[in-house]
PDB file of C-alpha atoms and ligand atoms in Angstrom:
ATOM      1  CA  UNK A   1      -5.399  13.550   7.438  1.00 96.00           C
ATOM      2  CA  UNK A   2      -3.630  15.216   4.542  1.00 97.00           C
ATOM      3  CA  UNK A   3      -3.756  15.930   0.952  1.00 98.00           C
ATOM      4  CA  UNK A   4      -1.233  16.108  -1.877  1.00 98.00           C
ATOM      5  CA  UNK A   5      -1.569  17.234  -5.101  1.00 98.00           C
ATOM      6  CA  UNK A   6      -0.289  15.056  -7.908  1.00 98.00           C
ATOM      7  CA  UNK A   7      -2.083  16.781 -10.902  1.00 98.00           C
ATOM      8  CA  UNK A   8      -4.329  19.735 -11.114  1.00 98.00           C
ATOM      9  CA  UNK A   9      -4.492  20.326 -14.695  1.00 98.00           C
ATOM     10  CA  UNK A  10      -7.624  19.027 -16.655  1.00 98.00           C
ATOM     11  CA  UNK A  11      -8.044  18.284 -19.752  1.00 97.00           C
ATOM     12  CA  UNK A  12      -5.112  18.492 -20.321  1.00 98.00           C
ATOM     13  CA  UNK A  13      -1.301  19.025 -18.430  1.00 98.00           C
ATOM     14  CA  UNK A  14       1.125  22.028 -18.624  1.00 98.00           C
ATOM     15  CA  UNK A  15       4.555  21.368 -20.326  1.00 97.00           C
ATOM     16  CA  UNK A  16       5.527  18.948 -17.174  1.00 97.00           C
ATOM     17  CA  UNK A  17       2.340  18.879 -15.522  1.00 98.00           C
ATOM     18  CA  UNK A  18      -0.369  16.599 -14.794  1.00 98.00           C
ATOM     19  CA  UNK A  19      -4.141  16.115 -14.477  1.00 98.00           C
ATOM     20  CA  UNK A  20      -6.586  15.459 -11.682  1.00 98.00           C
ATOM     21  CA  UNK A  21      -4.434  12.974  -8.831  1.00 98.00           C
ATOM     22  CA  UNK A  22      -4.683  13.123  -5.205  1.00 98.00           C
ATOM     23  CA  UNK A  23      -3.266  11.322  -2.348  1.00 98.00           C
ATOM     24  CA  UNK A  24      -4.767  11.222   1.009  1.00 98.00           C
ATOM     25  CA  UNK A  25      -3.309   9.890   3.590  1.00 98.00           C
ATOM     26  CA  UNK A  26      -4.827   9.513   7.478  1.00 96.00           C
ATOM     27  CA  UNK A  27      -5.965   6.938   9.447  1.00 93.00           C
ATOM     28  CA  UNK A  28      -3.678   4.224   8.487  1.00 95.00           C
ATOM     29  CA  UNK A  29      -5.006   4.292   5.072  1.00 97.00           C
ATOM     30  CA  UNK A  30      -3.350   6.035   1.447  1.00 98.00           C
ATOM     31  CA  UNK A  31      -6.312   6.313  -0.466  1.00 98.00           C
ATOM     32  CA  UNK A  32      -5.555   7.414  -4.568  1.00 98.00           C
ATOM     33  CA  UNK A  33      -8.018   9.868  -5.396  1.00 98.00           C
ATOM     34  CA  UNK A  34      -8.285   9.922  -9.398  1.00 98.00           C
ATOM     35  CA  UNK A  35      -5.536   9.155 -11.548  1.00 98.00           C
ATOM     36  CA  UNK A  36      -4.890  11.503 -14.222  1.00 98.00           C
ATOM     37  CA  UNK A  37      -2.656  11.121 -16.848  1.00 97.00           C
ATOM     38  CA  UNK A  38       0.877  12.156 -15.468  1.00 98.00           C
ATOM     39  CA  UNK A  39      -0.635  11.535 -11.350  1.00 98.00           C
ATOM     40  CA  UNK A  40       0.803   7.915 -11.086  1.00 98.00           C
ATOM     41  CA  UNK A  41       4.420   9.278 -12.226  1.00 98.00           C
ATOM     42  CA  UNK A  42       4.274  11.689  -9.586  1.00 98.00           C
ATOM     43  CA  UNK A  43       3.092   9.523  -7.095  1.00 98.00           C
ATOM     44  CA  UNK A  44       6.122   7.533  -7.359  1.00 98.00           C
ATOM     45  CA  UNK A  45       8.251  10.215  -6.529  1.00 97.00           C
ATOM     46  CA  UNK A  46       6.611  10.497  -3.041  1.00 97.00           C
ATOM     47  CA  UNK A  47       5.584   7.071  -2.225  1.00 98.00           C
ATOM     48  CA  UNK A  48       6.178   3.094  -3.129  1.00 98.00           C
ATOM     49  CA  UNK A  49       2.850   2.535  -5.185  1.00 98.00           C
ATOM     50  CA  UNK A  50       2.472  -1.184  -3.295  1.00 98.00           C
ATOM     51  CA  UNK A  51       1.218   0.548  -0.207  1.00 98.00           C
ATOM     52  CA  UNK A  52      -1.533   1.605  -1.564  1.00 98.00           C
ATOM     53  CA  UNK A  53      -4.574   1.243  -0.263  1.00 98.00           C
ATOM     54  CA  UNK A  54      -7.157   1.841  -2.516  1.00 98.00           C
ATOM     55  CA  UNK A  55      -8.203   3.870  -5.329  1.00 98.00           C
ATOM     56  CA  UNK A  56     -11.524   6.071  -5.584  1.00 98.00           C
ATOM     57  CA  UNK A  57     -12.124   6.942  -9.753  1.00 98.00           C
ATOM     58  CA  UNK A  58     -14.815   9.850  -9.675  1.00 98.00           C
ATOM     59  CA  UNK A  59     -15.421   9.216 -13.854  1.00 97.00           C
ATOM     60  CA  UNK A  60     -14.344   7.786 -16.888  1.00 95.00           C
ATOM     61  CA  UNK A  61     -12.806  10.956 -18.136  1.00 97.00           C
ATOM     62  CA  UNK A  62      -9.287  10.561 -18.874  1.00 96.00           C
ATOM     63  CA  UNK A  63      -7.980  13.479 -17.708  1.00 98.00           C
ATOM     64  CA  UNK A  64      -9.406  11.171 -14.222  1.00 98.00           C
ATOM     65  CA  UNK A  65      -8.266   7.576 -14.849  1.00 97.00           C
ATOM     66  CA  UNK A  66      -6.206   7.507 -17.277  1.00 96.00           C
ATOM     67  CA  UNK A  67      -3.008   6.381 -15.320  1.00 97.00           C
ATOM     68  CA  UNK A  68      -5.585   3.575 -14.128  1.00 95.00           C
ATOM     69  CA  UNK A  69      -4.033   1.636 -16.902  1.00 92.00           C
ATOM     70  CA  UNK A  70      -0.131   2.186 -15.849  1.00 94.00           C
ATOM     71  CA  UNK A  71      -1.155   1.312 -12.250  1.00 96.00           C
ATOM     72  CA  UNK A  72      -2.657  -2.538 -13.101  1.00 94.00           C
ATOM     73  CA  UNK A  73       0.141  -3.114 -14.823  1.00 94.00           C
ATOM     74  CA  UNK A  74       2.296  -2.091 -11.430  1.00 96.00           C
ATOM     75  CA  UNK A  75       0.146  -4.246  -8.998  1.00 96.00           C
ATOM     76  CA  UNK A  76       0.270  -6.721 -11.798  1.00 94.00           C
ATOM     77  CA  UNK A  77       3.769  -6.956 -11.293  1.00 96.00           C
ATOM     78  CA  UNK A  78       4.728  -6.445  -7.826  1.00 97.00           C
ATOM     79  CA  UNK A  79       1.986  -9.252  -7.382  1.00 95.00           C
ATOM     80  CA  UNK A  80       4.100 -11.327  -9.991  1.00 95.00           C
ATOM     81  CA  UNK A  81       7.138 -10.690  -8.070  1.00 97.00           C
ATOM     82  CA  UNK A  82       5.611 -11.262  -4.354  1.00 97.00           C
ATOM     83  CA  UNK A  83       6.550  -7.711  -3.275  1.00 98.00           C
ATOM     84  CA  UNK A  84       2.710  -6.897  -3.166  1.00 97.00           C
ATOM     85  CA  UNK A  85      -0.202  -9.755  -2.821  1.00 95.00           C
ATOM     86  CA  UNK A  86      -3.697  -8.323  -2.204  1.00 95.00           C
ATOM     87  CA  UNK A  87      -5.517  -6.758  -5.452  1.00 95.00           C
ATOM     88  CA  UNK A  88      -5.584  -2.959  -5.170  1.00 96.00           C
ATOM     89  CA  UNK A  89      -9.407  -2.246  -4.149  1.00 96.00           C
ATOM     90  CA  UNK A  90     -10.776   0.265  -6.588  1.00 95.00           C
ATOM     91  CA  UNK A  91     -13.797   2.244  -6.050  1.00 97.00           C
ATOM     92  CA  UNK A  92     -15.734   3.496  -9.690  1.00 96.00           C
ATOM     93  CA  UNK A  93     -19.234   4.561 -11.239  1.00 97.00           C
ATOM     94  CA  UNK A  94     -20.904   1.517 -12.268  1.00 94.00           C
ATOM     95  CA  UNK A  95     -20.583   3.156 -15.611  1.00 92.00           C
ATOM     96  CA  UNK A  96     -19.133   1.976 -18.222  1.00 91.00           C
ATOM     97  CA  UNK A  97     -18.708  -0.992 -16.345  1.00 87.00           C
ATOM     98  CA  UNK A  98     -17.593  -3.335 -19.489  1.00 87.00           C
ATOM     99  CA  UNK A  99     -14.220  -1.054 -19.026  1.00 86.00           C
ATOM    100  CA  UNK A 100     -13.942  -1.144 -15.212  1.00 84.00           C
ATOM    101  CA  UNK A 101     -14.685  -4.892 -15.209  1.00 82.00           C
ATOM    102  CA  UNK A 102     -12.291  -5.216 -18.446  1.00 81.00           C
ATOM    103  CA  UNK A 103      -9.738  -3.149 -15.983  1.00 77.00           C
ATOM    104  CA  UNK A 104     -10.052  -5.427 -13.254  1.00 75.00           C
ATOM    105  CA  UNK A 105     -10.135  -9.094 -15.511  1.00 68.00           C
ATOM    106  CA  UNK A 106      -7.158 -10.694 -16.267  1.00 67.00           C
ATOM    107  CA  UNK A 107      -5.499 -11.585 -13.004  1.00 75.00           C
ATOM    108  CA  UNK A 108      -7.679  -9.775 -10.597  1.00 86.00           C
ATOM    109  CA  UNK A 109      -5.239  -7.172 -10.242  1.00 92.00           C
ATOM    110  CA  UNK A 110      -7.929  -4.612  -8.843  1.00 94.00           C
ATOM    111  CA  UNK A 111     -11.123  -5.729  -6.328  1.00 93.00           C
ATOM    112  CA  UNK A 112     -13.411  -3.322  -7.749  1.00 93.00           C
ATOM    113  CA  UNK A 113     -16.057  -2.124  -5.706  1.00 94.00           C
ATOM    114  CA  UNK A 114     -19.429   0.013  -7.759  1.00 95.00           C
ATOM    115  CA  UNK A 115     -20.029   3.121  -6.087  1.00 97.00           C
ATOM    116  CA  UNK A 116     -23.823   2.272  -6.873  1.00 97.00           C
ATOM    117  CA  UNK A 117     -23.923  -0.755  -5.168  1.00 96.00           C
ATOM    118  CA  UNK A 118     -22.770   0.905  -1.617  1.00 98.00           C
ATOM    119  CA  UNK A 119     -26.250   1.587   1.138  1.00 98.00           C
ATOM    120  CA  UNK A 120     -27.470   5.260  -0.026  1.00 98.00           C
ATOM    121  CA  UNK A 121     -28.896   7.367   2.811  1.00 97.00           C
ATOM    122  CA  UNK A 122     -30.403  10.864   2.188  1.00 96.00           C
ATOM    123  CA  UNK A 123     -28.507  10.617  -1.706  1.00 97.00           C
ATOM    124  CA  UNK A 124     -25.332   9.472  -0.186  1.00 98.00           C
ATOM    125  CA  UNK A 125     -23.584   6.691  -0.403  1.00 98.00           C
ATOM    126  CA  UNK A 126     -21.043   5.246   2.777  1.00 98.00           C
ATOM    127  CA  UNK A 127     -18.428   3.037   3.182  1.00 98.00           C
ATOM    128  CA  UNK A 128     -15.295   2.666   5.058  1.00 97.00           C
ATOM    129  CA  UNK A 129     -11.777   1.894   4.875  1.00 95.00           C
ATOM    130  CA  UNK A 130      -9.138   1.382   8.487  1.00 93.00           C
ATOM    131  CA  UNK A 131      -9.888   4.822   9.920  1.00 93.00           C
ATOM    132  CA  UNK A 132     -11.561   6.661   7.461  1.00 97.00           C
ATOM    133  CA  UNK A 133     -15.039   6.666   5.733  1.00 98.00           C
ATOM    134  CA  UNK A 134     -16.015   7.264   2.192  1.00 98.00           C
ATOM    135  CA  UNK A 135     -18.807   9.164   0.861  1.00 98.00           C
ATOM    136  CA  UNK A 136     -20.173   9.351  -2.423  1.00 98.00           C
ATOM    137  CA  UNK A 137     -22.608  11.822  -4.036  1.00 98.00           C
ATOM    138  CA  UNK A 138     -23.919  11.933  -7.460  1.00 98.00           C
ATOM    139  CA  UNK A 139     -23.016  14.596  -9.606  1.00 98.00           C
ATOM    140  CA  UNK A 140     -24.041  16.327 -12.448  1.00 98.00           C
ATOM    141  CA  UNK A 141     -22.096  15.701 -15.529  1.00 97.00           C
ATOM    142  CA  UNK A 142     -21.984  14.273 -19.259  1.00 96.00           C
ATOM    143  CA  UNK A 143     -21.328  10.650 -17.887  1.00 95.00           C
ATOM    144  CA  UNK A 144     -21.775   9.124 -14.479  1.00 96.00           C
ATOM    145  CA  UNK A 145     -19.136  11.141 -11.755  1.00 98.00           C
ATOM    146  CA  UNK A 146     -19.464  11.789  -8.222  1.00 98.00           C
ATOM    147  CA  UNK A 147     -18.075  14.110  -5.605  1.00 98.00           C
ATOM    148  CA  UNK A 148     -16.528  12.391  -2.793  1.00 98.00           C
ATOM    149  CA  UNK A 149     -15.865  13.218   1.202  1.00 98.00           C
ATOM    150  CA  UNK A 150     -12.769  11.326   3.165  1.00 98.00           C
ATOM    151  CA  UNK A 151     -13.931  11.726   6.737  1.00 98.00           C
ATOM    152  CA  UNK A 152     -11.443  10.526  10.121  1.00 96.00           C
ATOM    153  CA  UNK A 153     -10.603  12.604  13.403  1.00 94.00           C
ATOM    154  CA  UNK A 154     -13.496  14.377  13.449  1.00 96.00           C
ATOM    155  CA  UNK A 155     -12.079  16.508   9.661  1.00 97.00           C
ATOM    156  CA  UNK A 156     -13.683  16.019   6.241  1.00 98.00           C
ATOM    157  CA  UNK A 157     -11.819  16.488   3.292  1.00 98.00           C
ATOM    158  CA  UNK A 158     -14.509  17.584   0.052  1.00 98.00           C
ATOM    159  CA  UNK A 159     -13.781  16.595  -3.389  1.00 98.00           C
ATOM    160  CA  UNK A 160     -16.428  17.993  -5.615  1.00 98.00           C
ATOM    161  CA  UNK A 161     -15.562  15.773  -8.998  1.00 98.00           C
ATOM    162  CA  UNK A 162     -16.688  17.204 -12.001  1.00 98.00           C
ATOM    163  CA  UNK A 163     -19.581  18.638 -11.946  1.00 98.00           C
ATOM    164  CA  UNK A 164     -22.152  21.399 -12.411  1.00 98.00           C
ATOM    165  CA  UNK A 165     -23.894  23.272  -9.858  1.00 98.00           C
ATOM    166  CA  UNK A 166     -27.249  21.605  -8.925  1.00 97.00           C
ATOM    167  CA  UNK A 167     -29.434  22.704  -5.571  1.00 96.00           C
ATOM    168  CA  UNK A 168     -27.956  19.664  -3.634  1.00 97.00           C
ATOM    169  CA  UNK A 169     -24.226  20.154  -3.501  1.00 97.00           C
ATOM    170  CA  UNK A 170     -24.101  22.520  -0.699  1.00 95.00           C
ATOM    171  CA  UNK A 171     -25.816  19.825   1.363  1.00 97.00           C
ATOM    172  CA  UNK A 172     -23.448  17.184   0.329  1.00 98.00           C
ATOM    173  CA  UNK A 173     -20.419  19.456   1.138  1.00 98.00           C
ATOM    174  CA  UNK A 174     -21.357  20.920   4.384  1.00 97.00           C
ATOM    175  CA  UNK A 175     -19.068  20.758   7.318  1.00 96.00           C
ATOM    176  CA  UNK A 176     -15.999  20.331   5.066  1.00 98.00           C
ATOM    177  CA  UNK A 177     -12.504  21.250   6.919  1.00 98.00           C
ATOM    178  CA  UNK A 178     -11.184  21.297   3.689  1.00 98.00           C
ATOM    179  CA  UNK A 179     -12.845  22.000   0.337  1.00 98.00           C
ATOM    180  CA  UNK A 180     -10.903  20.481  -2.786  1.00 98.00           C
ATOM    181  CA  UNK A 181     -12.755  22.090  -5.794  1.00 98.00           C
ATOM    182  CA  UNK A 182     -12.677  22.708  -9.503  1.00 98.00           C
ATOM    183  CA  UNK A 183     -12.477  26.101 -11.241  1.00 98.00           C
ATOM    184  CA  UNK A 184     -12.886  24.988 -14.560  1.00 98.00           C
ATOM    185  CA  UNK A 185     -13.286  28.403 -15.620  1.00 98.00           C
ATOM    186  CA  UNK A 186     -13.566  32.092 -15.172  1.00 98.00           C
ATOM    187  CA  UNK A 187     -17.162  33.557 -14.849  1.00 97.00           C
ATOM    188  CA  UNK A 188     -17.308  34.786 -18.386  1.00 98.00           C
ATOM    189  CA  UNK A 189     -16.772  30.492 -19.543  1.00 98.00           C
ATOM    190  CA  UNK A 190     -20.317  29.576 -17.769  1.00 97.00           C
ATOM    191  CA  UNK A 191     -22.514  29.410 -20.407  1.00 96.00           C
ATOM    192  CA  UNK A 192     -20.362  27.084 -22.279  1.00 95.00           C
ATOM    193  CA  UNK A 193     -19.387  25.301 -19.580  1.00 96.00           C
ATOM    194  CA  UNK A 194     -21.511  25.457 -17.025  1.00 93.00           C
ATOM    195  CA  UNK A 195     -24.026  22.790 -17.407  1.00 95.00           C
ATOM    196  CA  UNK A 196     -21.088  20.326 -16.362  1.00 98.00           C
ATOM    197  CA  UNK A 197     -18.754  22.347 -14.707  1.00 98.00           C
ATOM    198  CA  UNK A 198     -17.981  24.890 -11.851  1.00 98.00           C
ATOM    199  CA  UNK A 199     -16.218  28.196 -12.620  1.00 98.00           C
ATOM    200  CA  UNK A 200     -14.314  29.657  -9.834  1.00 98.00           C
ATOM    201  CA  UNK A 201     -16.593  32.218  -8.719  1.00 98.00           C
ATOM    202  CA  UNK A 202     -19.266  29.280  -8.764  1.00 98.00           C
ATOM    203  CA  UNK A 203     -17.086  27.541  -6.284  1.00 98.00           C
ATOM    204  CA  UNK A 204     -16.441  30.415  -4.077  1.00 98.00           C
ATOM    205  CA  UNK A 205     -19.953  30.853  -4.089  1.00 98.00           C
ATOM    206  CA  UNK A 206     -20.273  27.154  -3.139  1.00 98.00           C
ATOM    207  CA  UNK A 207     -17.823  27.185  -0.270  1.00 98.00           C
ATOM    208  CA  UNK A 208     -19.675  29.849   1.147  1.00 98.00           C
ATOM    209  CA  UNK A 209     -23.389  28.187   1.020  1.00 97.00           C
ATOM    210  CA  UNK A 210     -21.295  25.511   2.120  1.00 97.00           C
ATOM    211  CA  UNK A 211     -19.487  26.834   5.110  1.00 97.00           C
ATOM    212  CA  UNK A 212     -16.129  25.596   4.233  1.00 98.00           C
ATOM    213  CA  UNK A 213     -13.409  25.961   6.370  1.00 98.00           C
ATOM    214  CA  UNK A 214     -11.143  26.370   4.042  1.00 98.00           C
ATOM    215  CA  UNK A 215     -10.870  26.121  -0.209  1.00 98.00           C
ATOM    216  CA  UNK A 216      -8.632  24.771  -2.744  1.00 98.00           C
ATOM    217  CA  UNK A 217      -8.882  25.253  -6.205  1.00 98.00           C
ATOM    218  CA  UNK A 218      -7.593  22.864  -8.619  1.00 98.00           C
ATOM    219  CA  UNK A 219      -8.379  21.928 -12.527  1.00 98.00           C
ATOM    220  CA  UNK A 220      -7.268  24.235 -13.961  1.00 98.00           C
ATOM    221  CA  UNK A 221      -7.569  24.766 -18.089  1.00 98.00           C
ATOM    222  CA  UNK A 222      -3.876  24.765 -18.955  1.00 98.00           C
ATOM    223  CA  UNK A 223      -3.635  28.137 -20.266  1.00 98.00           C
ATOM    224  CA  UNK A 224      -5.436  29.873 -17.459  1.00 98.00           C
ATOM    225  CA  UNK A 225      -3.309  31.483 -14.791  1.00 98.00           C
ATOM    226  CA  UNK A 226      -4.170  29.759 -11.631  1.00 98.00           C
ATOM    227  CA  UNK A 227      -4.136  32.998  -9.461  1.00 98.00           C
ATOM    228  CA  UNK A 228      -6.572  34.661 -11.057  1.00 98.00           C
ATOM    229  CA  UNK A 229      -8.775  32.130 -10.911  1.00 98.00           C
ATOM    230  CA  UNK A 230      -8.275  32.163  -7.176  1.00 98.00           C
ATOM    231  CA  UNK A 231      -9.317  35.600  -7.102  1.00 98.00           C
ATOM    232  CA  UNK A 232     -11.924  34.988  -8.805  1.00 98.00           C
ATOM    233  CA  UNK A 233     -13.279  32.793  -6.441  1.00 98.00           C
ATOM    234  CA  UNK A 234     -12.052  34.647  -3.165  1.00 98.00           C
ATOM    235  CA  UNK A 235     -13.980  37.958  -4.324  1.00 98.00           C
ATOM    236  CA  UNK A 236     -17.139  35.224  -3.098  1.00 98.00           C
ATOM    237  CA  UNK A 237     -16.454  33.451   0.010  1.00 97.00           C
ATOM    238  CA  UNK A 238     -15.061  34.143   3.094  1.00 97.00           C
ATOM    239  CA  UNK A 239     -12.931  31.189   3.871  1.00 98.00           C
ATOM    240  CA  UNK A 240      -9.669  31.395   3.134  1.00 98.00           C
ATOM    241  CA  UNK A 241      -8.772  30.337  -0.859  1.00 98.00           C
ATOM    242  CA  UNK A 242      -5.461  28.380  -2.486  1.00 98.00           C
ATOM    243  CA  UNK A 243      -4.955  27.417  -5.769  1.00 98.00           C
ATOM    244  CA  UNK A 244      -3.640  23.591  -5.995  1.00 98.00           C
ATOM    245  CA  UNK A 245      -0.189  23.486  -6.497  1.00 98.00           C
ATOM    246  CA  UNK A 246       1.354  20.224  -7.791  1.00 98.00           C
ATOM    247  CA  UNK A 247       3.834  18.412  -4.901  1.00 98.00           C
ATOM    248  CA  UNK A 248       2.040  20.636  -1.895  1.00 98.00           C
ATOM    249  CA  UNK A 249       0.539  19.032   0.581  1.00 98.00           C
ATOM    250  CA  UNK A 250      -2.670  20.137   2.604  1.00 98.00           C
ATOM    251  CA  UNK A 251      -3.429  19.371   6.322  1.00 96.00           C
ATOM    252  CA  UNK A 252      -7.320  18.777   6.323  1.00 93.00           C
TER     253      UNK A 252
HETATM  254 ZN1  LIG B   1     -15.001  15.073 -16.466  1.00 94.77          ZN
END
């Protein structure tokens, strides 16, 4: 299984840049994680958009689905044109579900599935897709967002979401081979932003509770240098620590 970076920038991109957009690829599955505003341009340039497999949308935060919108209209067409047939299965909070259902309407273009309609055990949700599974946590944030794990061959791949540190998240992340995680922030930014956000030294401190094998940092505020972030965060853990760099790509 591996990871690329589309976007890593949140709320907003870098002169060129773009926001939260991963693409994971293992298993005989390419799975869209978020789509940022700038993500599905950049997934272009390293893949035909029709074989996608699915989409996973941790929130209705732009910065996290806006390119949602540029994406129908692709499967819209290729499905218009025959060069793609099956709707693109998209996985989103149940919230605001007027606008995921509105997403999916005309056409069908998307088979959206609710995160909160998957079986929970022990606060987590599972499903799975060809080779991999899917696993969805809630989070803590200002509207409904989970943290997600892509599991296959025996690696799990950690997306934390958005979110802000609650007791539970070191459970949810345990065992991770790879740890994809925000640093929103430097330490001095947690009390503003800390109720729905990690800082960086709140995620090294969270891959270490953890046990991560390994961290990457990623949204980034725009005029934050990403490097010191990362030190930041690797004053706190053990494992070793990357900042996300748009167009690499991480074995899990
Ligand atoms: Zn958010």
């Amino acid at each position: 299984m591996e990871m690329t970076v589309l976007g890593c920038w949140a709320p907003y991109p870098r002169a060129g840049g773009a926001c939260s957009g991963y693409l994971i690829r293992g298993g005989g599955v390419t799975l869209l994680l978020d789509a940022g505003n700038g993500s599905f341009s950049r997934l272009q340039g390293i893949m035909d958009f029709r074989e996608l497999s699915a989409v996973v949308i941790t929130h209705y935060h732009t910065d996290h689905c806006a390119d949602l919108f540029c994406l129908r209209h692709a499967i819209k067409g290729a499905r218009r044109d025959g060069s793609r047939k099956e709707p693109l299965t998209l996985y989103a909070p149940g919230e605001p579900r007027d606008d995921f259902e509105r997403l999916a309407g005309s056409g069908g273009d998307f088979r959206v599935r609710f995160i909160e309609e998957l079986p929970l055990t022990d606060g987590i949700r599972r499903t799975e897709m060809g080779g991999l599974g899917l696993e969805f946590w809630s989070n803590r944030h200002s509207l409904p967002a989970y943290g997600v794990a892509v599991t296959g061959g025996g690696r799990r791949l950690v997306y934390a979401g958005d979110t802000g540190r609650f007791p539970e998240l070191a459970r949810f992340w345990a065992g991770a081979t790879l740890l994809l995680c925000e640093a929103s922030g430097f330490a001095r930014d947690e009390e503003q932003i800390g109720s729905v956000h990690l800082t960086a030294r709140q995620a090294g401190e969270l891959a270490e509770e953890s046990q991560a094998a390994r961290l990457v940092l990623t949204h980034f505020w725009p005029e934050y240098e990403p490097e010191a972030l990362r030190a930041e965060a690797a004053a706190v853990c053990r494992c070793p620590v990357l900042a996300a760099r748009e167009g690499d790509t991480y074995r899990c």
